[in-house]
Amino acid sequence: MGLLRKIRDTGRVAEEAPPLMEGEPPQGAGEFGGSVQVRCVDAGSCNGCEIEIAAAFNPVYDAERYGARLVASPRHADVALVTGPVTRNMAEPLRRTVAAMPEPRLVVAVGDCALNCGEFAGGYGVVGAVDEVVPVDLRVPGCPPEPQTIVAALRRVTGR
């Protein structure tokens, strides 16, 4: 069987669309027109959330089909996905990253550590949760959150 026939017969292999997160979209999300550029910031995590974010953008979960695209520069980003508790060495770089993003911008805290420091609460190098350093517009719970949950949060931002 030829490769093209196999591709045609197999069809698209992807997960079903995750349901939208409950609640209203974050304020300002409507200004993005259904498409956002996403910058990921690791503020001191164990890398579990980053693995799940990478899975959310892989061909199986395919967050790009809902209008979310990863970018390397905060100057090109509309949304910052922040993971982990904010460490002393990352507090100022996180502030600068968010400040470098053009308006309107949204900050999404991903994972329990970003929401309440999780296992790292009380650590000597931990400043606190993400909302103690920068304003947070959307929270994604989980340790680590599943790719479907991350995609659902991005769908809430894009409205797609």
Short mmCIF file of N, CA and C in Angstrom, two decimals:
data_model
loop_
_atom_site.label_atom_id
_atom_site.label_comp_id
_atom_site.label_asym_id
_atom_site.label_seq_id
_atom_site.Cartn_x
_atom_site.Cartn_y
_atom_site.Cartn_z
N MET A 1 0.85 -1.17 0.00
CA MET A 1 0.00 0.00 0.00
C MET A 1 0.89 1.24 0.00
N GLY A 2 0.57 2.18 -0.84
CA GLY A 2 1.35 3.40 -0.93
C GLY A 2 1.13 4.28 0.29
N LEU A 3 2.09 5.13 0.51
CA LEU A 3 2.03 6.02 1.67
C LEU A 3 0.83 6.96 1.60
N LEU A 4 0.56 7.53 0.43
CA LEU A 4 -0.57 8.45 0.32
C LEU A 4 -1.90 7.74 0.58
N ARG A 5 -2.03 6.49 0.11
CA ARG A 5 -3.26 5.75 0.36
C ARG A 5 -3.42 5.47 1.84
N LYS A 6 -2.31 5.13 2.50
CA LYS A 6 -2.38 4.87 3.94
C LYS A 6 -2.80 6.13 4.70
N ILE A 7 -2.26 7.27 4.31
CA ILE A 7 -2.64 8.53 4.95
C ILE A 7 -4.12 8.81 4.73
N ARG A 8 -4.59 8.63 3.50
CA ARG A 8 -6.00 8.87 3.18
C ARG A 8 -6.91 7.94 3.96
N ASP A 9 -6.54 6.67 4.05
CA ASP A 9 -7.38 5.70 4.74
C ASP A 9 -7.37 5.89 6.25
N THR A 10 -6.25 6.35 6.80
CA THR A 10 -6.15 6.55 8.25
C THR A 10 -6.93 7.77 8.69
N GLY A 11 -6.84 8.84 7.93
CA GLY A 11 -7.53 10.07 8.31
C GLY A 11 -6.79 10.80 9.41
N ARG A 12 -7.44 11.76 10.00
CA ARG A 12 -6.84 12.57 11.05
C ARG A 12 -6.89 11.82 12.37
N VAL A 13 -5.74 11.73 13.03
CA VAL A 13 -5.66 11.07 14.32
C VAL A 13 -5.38 12.15 15.36
N ALA A 14 -6.40 12.52 16.10
CA ALA A 14 -6.26 13.55 17.14
C ALA A 14 -7.32 13.29 18.19
N GLU A 15 -7.07 13.82 19.37
CA GLU A 15 -8.04 13.70 20.44
C GLU A 15 -9.26 14.55 20.12
N GLU A 16 -10.38 14.17 20.68
CA GLU A 16 -11.57 14.98 20.54
C GLU A 16 -11.35 16.32 21.22
N ALA A 17 -12.06 17.31 20.77
CA ALA A 17 -11.93 18.64 21.35
C ALA A 17 -12.32 18.61 22.82
N PRO A 18 -11.45 19.13 23.69
CA PRO A 18 -11.82 19.18 25.11
C PRO A 18 -12.92 20.21 25.32
N PRO A 19 -13.74 20.01 26.32
CA PRO A 19 -14.78 21.01 26.58
C PRO A 19 -14.16 22.32 27.06
N LEU A 20 -14.84 23.39 26.78
CA LEU A 20 -14.38 24.68 27.28
C LEU A 20 -14.44 24.70 28.79
N MET A 21 -13.50 25.42 29.41
CA MET A 21 -13.54 25.58 30.86
C MET A 21 -14.78 26.36 31.23
N GLU A 22 -15.33 26.05 32.39
CA GLU A 22 -16.53 26.75 32.84
C GLU A 22 -16.18 28.16 33.27
N GLY A 23 -17.16 29.04 33.17
CA GLY A 23 -16.97 30.41 33.59
C GLY A 23 -16.78 31.33 32.41
N GLU A 24 -16.70 32.59 32.72
CA GLU A 24 -16.52 33.62 31.71
C GLU A 24 -15.07 33.66 31.25
N PRO A 25 -14.84 34.02 29.99
CA PRO A 25 -13.45 34.22 29.55
C PRO A 25 -12.81 35.36 30.32
N PRO A 26 -11.50 35.35 30.46
CA PRO A 26 -10.84 36.45 31.16
C PRO A 26 -11.11 37.78 30.48
N GLN A 27 -11.12 38.83 31.27
CA GLN A 27 -11.35 40.16 30.73
C GLN A 27 -10.27 40.50 29.71
N GLY A 28 -10.67 40.95 28.55
CA GLY A 28 -9.72 41.29 27.49
C GLY A 28 -9.48 40.17 26.51
N ALA A 29 -9.99 38.97 26.77
CA ALA A 29 -9.76 37.84 25.86
C ALA A 29 -10.45 38.05 24.52
N GLY A 30 -11.54 38.77 24.51
CA GLY A 30 -12.27 39.01 23.27
C GLY A 30 -11.51 39.86 22.26
N GLU A 31 -10.51 40.58 22.73
CA GLU A 31 -9.74 41.46 21.84
C GLU A 31 -8.75 40.71 20.97
N PHE A 32 -8.53 39.43 21.24
CA PHE A 32 -7.53 38.68 20.48
C PHE A 32 -8.06 38.13 19.16
N GLY A 33 -9.36 38.16 18.97
CA GLY A 33 -9.93 37.73 17.70
C GLY A 33 -9.79 36.25 17.42
N GLY A 34 -9.76 35.43 18.46
CA GLY A 34 -9.72 33.99 18.27
C GLY A 34 -8.35 33.39 18.06
N SER A 35 -7.30 34.19 18.18
CA SER A 35 -5.95 33.69 17.97
C SER A 35 -5.00 34.37 18.96
N VAL A 36 -4.17 33.59 19.63
CA VAL A 36 -3.22 34.16 20.59
C VAL A 36 -1.83 33.57 20.37
N GLN A 37 -0.84 34.37 20.69
CA GLN A 37 0.55 33.95 20.69
C GLN A 37 0.93 33.71 22.14
N VAL A 38 1.52 32.55 22.43
CA VAL A 38 1.75 32.11 23.80
C VAL A 38 3.24 32.03 24.10
N ARG A 39 3.64 32.63 25.21
CA ARG A 39 5.02 32.53 25.70
C ARG A 39 4.99 31.76 27.00
N CYS A 40 5.76 30.69 27.10
CA CYS A 40 5.84 29.89 28.33
C CYS A 40 6.99 30.41 29.19
N VAL A 41 6.73 30.53 30.48
CA VAL A 41 7.74 30.98 31.43
C VAL A 41 7.80 29.99 32.58
N ASP A 42 8.95 29.39 32.78
CA ASP A 42 9.17 28.49 33.91
C ASP A 42 9.75 29.33 35.04
N ALA A 43 8.95 29.57 36.06
CA ALA A 43 9.37 30.43 37.17
C ALA A 43 10.03 29.65 38.30
N GLY A 44 10.23 28.35 38.11
CA GLY A 44 10.88 27.53 39.13
C GLY A 44 10.23 26.19 39.34
N SER A 45 9.65 25.63 38.31
CA SER A 45 8.89 24.38 38.48
C SER A 45 9.78 23.14 38.39
N CYS A 46 9.16 22.00 38.59
CA CYS A 46 9.86 20.71 38.54
C CYS A 46 9.91 20.16 37.11
N ASN A 47 9.36 20.87 36.14
CA ASN A 47 9.31 20.53 34.73
C ASN A 47 8.13 19.64 34.36
N GLY A 48 7.31 19.25 35.32
CA GLY A 48 6.14 18.43 35.01
C GLY A 48 5.14 19.19 34.16
N CYS A 49 4.88 20.44 34.51
CA CYS A 49 3.92 21.24 33.75
C CYS A 49 4.43 21.55 32.34
N GLU A 50 5.73 21.74 32.19
CA GLU A 50 6.29 22.01 30.87
C GLU A 50 6.11 20.81 29.95
N ILE A 51 6.25 19.62 30.50
CA ILE A 51 6.04 18.40 29.70
C ILE A 51 4.59 18.34 29.23
N GLU A 52 3.65 18.68 30.10
CA GLU A 52 2.24 18.66 29.73
C GLU A 52 1.89 19.78 28.75
N ILE A 53 2.54 20.94 28.87
CA ILE A 53 2.33 22.01 27.89
C ILE A 53 2.84 21.57 26.53
N ALA A 54 4.01 20.94 26.51
CA ALA A 54 4.53 20.42 25.24
C ALA A 54 3.57 19.40 24.64
N ALA A 55 2.98 18.56 25.48
CA ALA A 55 2.01 17.58 24.99
C ALA A 55 0.76 18.26 24.46
N ALA A 56 0.36 19.38 25.06
CA ALA A 56 -0.83 20.11 24.59
C ALA A 56 -0.62 20.67 23.20
N PHE A 57 0.63 20.94 22.82
CA PHE A 57 0.91 21.49 21.50
C PHE A 57 1.41 20.43 20.52
N ASN A 58 1.45 19.15 20.94
CA ASN A 58 1.90 18.12 20.02
C ASN A 58 0.77 17.76 19.05
N PRO A 59 1.02 16.91 18.05
CA PRO A 59 -0.02 16.61 17.06
C PRO A 59 -1.25 15.90 17.60
N VAL A 60 -1.18 15.28 18.77
CA VAL A 60 -2.34 14.57 19.29
C VAL A 60 -3.37 15.54 19.85
N TYR A 61 -2.94 16.44 20.74
CA TYR A 61 -3.88 17.40 21.35
C TYR A 61 -4.01 18.67 20.53
N ASP A 62 -2.95 19.08 19.85
CA ASP A 62 -2.95 20.11 18.82
C ASP A 62 -3.66 21.40 19.24
N ALA A 63 -3.08 22.10 20.19
CA ALA A 63 -3.67 23.37 20.66
C ALA A 63 -3.69 24.43 19.56
N GLU A 64 -2.85 24.26 18.55
CA GLU A 64 -2.83 25.25 17.48
C GLU A 64 -4.11 25.27 16.67
N ARG A 65 -4.85 24.16 16.65
CA ARG A 65 -6.10 24.16 15.89
C ARG A 65 -7.16 25.04 16.55
N TYR A 66 -6.92 25.47 17.78
CA TYR A 66 -7.83 26.37 18.48
C TYR A 66 -7.29 27.80 18.55
N GLY A 67 -6.25 28.09 17.77
CA GLY A 67 -5.76 29.45 17.68
C GLY A 67 -4.67 29.84 18.64
N ALA A 68 -4.01 28.89 19.28
CA ALA A 68 -2.91 29.19 20.21
C ALA A 68 -1.59 28.75 19.56
N ARG A 69 -0.61 29.63 19.54
CA ARG A 69 0.66 29.32 18.92
C ARG A 69 1.79 29.75 19.84
N LEU A 70 2.80 28.90 20.00
CA LEU A 70 3.94 29.21 20.86
C LEU A 70 4.89 30.18 20.15
N VAL A 71 5.38 31.15 20.90
CA VAL A 71 6.38 32.09 20.38
C VAL A 71 7.54 32.16 21.36
N ALA A 72 8.69 32.60 20.86
CA ALA A 72 9.89 32.62 21.67
C ALA A 72 10.11 33.95 22.39
N SER A 73 9.48 35.00 21.92
CA SER A 73 9.74 36.32 22.50
C SER A 73 8.50 36.86 23.21
N PRO A 74 8.67 37.44 24.38
CA PRO A 74 7.52 38.05 25.04
C PRO A 74 6.98 39.25 24.27
N ARG A 75 7.79 39.86 23.44
CA ARG A 75 7.33 41.01 22.66
C ARG A 75 6.33 40.60 21.58
N HIS A 76 6.29 39.31 21.25
CA HIS A 76 5.34 38.80 20.27
C HIS A 76 4.15 38.12 20.93
N ALA A 77 4.14 38.01 22.25
CA ALA A 77 3.16 37.18 22.96
C ALA A 77 1.96 37.98 23.43
N ASP A 78 0.81 37.30 23.40
CA ASP A 78 -0.42 37.83 23.97
C ASP A 78 -0.70 37.22 25.33
N VAL A 79 -0.25 35.97 25.51
CA VAL A 79 -0.53 35.20 26.73
C VAL A 79 0.78 34.66 27.28
N ALA A 80 0.95 34.76 28.59
CA ALA A 80 2.09 34.14 29.26
C ALA A 80 1.58 32.95 30.06
N LEU A 81 2.08 31.75 29.74
CA LEU A 81 1.77 30.56 30.54
C LEU A 81 2.90 30.43 31.55
N VAL A 82 2.60 30.65 32.82
CA VAL A 82 3.62 30.64 33.86
C VAL A 82 3.46 29.39 34.70
N THR A 83 4.55 28.66 34.89
CA THR A 83 4.53 27.43 35.68
C THR A 83 5.46 27.55 36.87
N GLY A 84 5.16 26.80 37.90
CA GLY A 84 6.02 26.70 39.07
C GLY A 84 5.85 27.84 40.05
N PRO A 85 6.34 27.63 41.28
CA PRO A 85 6.36 28.73 42.24
C PRO A 85 7.43 29.72 41.79
N VAL A 86 7.25 30.96 42.09
CA VAL A 86 8.22 31.96 41.66
C VAL A 86 9.39 31.95 42.63
N THR A 87 10.57 31.67 42.12
CA THR A 87 11.76 31.65 42.95
C THR A 87 12.36 33.05 43.04
N ARG A 88 13.26 33.24 43.98
CA ARG A 88 13.89 34.55 44.16
C ARG A 88 14.60 35.00 42.89
N ASN A 89 15.24 34.07 42.21
CA ASN A 89 15.98 34.43 41.00
C ASN A 89 15.08 34.67 39.79
N MET A 90 13.81 34.25 39.85
CA MET A 90 12.91 34.41 38.71
C MET A 90 11.85 35.49 38.91
N ALA A 91 11.77 36.09 40.08
CA ALA A 91 10.74 37.10 40.33
C ALA A 91 10.89 38.30 39.40
N GLU A 92 12.07 38.87 39.34
CA GLU A 92 12.29 40.04 38.49
C GLU A 92 12.23 39.69 37.00
N PRO A 93 12.84 38.58 36.54
CA PRO A 93 12.67 38.22 35.12
C PRO A 93 11.21 37.99 34.74
N LEU A 94 10.39 37.45 35.64
CA LEU A 94 8.97 37.26 35.35
C LEU A 94 8.28 38.61 35.20
N ARG A 95 8.57 39.53 36.11
CA ARG A 95 7.98 40.87 36.00
C ARG A 95 8.37 41.54 34.68
N ARG A 96 9.64 41.41 34.31
CA ARG A 96 10.12 42.03 33.07
C ARG A 96 9.51 41.37 31.83
N THR A 97 9.34 40.06 31.89
CA THR A 97 8.72 39.35 30.77
C THR A 97 7.30 39.82 30.56
N VAL A 98 6.53 39.90 31.62
CA VAL A 98 5.14 40.34 31.51
C VAL A 98 5.09 41.81 31.08
N ALA A 99 5.99 42.62 31.58
CA ALA A 99 6.02 44.03 31.19
C ALA A 99 6.39 44.21 29.71
N ALA A 100 7.17 43.29 29.16
CA ALA A 100 7.58 43.37 27.76
C ALA A 100 6.48 42.97 26.79
N MET A 101 5.45 42.30 27.30
CA MET A 101 4.34 41.87 26.44
C MET A 101 3.47 43.06 26.10
N PRO A 102 3.02 43.14 24.83
CA PRO A 102 2.15 44.27 24.46
C PRO A 102 0.76 44.11 25.07
N GLU A 103 0.08 45.24 25.22
CA GLU A 103 -1.31 45.23 25.70
C GLU A 103 -2.22 44.89 24.54
N PRO A 104 -3.32 44.22 24.69
CA PRO A 104 -3.76 43.54 25.90
C PRO A 104 -2.97 42.25 26.09
N ARG A 105 -2.78 41.87 27.32
CA ARG A 105 -2.03 40.65 27.63
C ARG A 105 -2.74 39.91 28.75
N LEU A 106 -2.54 38.60 28.76
CA LEU A 106 -3.11 37.76 29.81
C LEU A 106 -2.01 36.91 30.41
N VAL A 107 -2.12 36.63 31.71
CA VAL A 107 -1.20 35.74 32.40
C VAL A 107 -2.01 34.55 32.88
N VAL A 108 -1.56 33.35 32.51
CA VAL A 108 -2.23 32.11 32.89
C VAL A 108 -1.28 31.34 33.81
N ALA A 109 -1.70 31.09 35.04
CA ALA A 109 -0.91 30.30 35.99
C ALA A 109 -1.27 28.84 35.79
N VAL A 110 -0.27 28.02 35.45
CA VAL A 110 -0.50 26.62 35.12
C VAL A 110 0.10 25.74 36.21
N GLY A 111 -0.74 24.92 36.83
CA GLY A 111 -0.28 23.96 37.82
C GLY A 111 -0.46 24.45 39.25
N ASP A 112 -0.52 23.48 40.16
CA ASP A 112 -0.72 23.80 41.57
C ASP A 112 0.41 24.65 42.15
N CYS A 113 1.63 24.42 41.69
CA CYS A 113 2.75 25.20 42.21
C CYS A 113 2.62 26.68 41.84
N ALA A 114 2.12 26.96 40.65
CA ALA A 114 1.92 28.35 40.25
C ALA A 114 0.77 28.99 41.00
N LEU A 115 -0.19 28.17 41.43
CA LEU A 115 -1.36 28.70 42.14
C LEU A 115 -1.11 28.92 43.62
N ASN A 116 -0.42 27.95 44.27
CA ASN A 116 -0.25 28.06 45.72
C ASN A 116 1.09 27.51 46.22
N CYS A 117 2.07 27.43 45.34
CA CYS A 117 3.43 26.94 45.62
C CYS A 117 3.51 25.43 45.78
N GLY A 118 2.39 24.74 45.90
CA GLY A 118 2.37 23.27 45.94
C GLY A 118 3.36 22.69 46.92
N GLU A 119 4.17 21.77 46.44
CA GLU A 119 5.17 21.09 47.28
C GLU A 119 6.30 22.02 47.72
N PHE A 120 6.45 23.13 47.03
CA PHE A 120 7.56 24.04 47.33
C PHE A 120 7.19 25.13 48.33
N ALA A 121 5.98 25.12 48.85
CA ALA A 121 5.54 26.16 49.79
C ALA A 121 6.48 26.21 50.99
N GLY A 122 6.91 27.40 51.34
CA GLY A 122 7.78 27.57 52.49
C GLY A 122 9.24 27.35 52.20
N GLY A 123 9.59 27.05 50.96
CA GLY A 123 10.99 26.83 50.60
C GLY A 123 11.80 28.11 50.72
N TYR A 124 13.07 27.97 51.03
CA TYR A 124 13.91 29.15 51.28
C TYR A 124 14.11 30.01 50.03
N GLY A 125 14.01 29.41 48.84
CA GLY A 125 14.23 30.17 47.62
C GLY A 125 12.94 30.59 46.93
N VAL A 126 11.81 30.35 47.57
CA VAL A 126 10.52 30.62 46.94
C VAL A 126 9.97 31.96 47.41
N VAL A 127 9.63 32.83 46.45
CA VAL A 127 9.01 34.12 46.77
C VAL A 127 7.53 33.92 47.06
N GLY A 128 6.89 33.09 46.24
CA GLY A 128 5.46 32.84 46.42
C GLY A 128 4.82 32.37 45.13
N ALA A 129 3.50 32.37 45.12
CA ALA A 129 2.74 31.97 43.94
C ALA A 129 2.85 33.06 42.88
N VAL A 130 2.45 32.73 41.67
CA VAL A 130 2.56 33.67 40.55
C VAL A 130 1.76 34.93 40.81
N ASP A 131 0.56 34.82 41.38
CA ASP A 131 -0.26 36.02 41.60
C ASP A 131 0.29 36.94 42.67
N GLU A 132 1.31 36.52 43.39
CA GLU A 132 1.97 37.40 44.34
C GLU A 132 3.03 38.27 43.67
N VAL A 133 3.38 37.92 42.41
CA VAL A 133 4.42 38.65 41.68
C VAL A 133 3.83 39.44 40.52
N VAL A 134 2.93 38.82 39.75
CA VAL A 134 2.26 39.48 38.63
C VAL A 134 0.77 39.16 38.69
N PRO A 135 -0.09 40.02 38.16
CA PRO A 135 -1.53 39.73 38.17
C PRO A 135 -1.84 38.53 37.28
N VAL A 136 -2.67 37.61 37.77
CA VAL A 136 -3.04 36.40 37.04
C VAL A 136 -4.49 36.53 36.56
N ASP A 137 -4.72 36.21 35.29
CA ASP A 137 -6.05 36.31 34.70
C ASP A 137 -6.79 34.99 34.65
N LEU A 138 -6.06 33.88 34.58
CA LEU A 138 -6.69 32.56 34.47
C LEU A 138 -5.83 31.55 35.22
N ARG A 139 -6.50 30.63 35.92
CA ARG A 139 -5.79 29.62 36.72
C ARG A 139 -6.13 28.23 36.20
N VAL A 140 -5.08 27.40 36.01
CA VAL A 140 -5.25 26.03 35.55
C VAL A 140 -4.72 25.10 36.64
N PRO A 141 -5.61 24.47 37.42
CA PRO A 141 -5.15 23.61 38.52
C PRO A 141 -4.68 22.25 38.02
N GLY A 142 -3.92 21.58 38.87
CA GLY A 142 -3.45 20.23 38.57
C GLY A 142 -1.98 20.10 38.88
N CYS A 143 -1.56 18.87 39.17
CA CYS A 143 -0.14 18.63 39.47
C CYS A 143 0.31 17.36 38.77
N PRO A 144 0.76 17.48 37.56
CA PRO A 144 0.59 18.58 36.62
C PRO A 144 -0.77 18.50 35.96
N PRO A 145 -1.26 19.61 35.40
CA PRO A 145 -2.54 19.56 34.71
C PRO A 145 -2.42 18.75 33.43
N GLU A 146 -3.47 18.05 33.07
CA GLU A 146 -3.46 17.24 31.86
C GLU A 146 -3.47 18.13 30.63
N PRO A 147 -2.94 17.64 29.51
CA PRO A 147 -2.94 18.45 28.29
C PRO A 147 -4.34 18.92 27.89
N GLN A 148 -5.36 18.09 28.13
CA GLN A 148 -6.72 18.50 27.79
C GLN A 148 -7.14 19.73 28.58
N THR A 149 -6.72 19.80 29.83
CA THR A 149 -7.06 20.94 30.68
C THR A 149 -6.36 22.20 30.20
N ILE A 150 -5.12 22.07 29.77
CA ILE A 150 -4.38 23.22 29.26
C ILE A 150 -5.00 23.71 27.95
N VAL A 151 -5.36 22.77 27.07
CA VAL A 151 -6.01 23.13 25.82
C VAL A 151 -7.36 23.79 26.09
N ALA A 152 -8.11 23.27 27.06
CA ALA A 152 -9.40 23.87 27.40
C ALA A 152 -9.23 25.30 27.90
N ALA A 153 -8.19 25.56 28.67
CA ALA A 153 -7.92 26.92 29.15
C ALA A 153 -7.57 27.84 27.98
N LEU A 154 -6.78 27.35 27.04
CA LEU A 154 -6.43 28.15 25.87
C LEU A 154 -7.65 28.39 25.00
N ARG A 155 -8.54 27.40 24.92
CA ARG A 155 -9.79 27.59 24.17
C ARG A 155 -10.66 28.65 24.83
N ARG A 156 -10.60 28.72 26.13
CA ARG A 156 -11.37 29.74 26.86
C ARG A 156 -10.85 31.12 26.51
N VAL A 157 -9.54 31.23 26.32
CA VAL A 157 -8.94 32.52 25.96
C VAL A 157 -9.26 32.88 24.51
N THR A 158 -9.15 31.91 23.59
CA THR A 158 -9.38 32.20 22.18
C THR A 158 -10.86 32.22 21.81
N GLY A 159 -11.67 31.53 22.60
CA GLY A 159 -13.10 31.45 22.30
C GLY A 159 -13.42 30.50 21.17
N ARG A 160 -12.49 29.63 20.80
CA ARG A 160 -12.70 28.69 19.68
C ARG A 160 -12.89 27.28 20.16
#
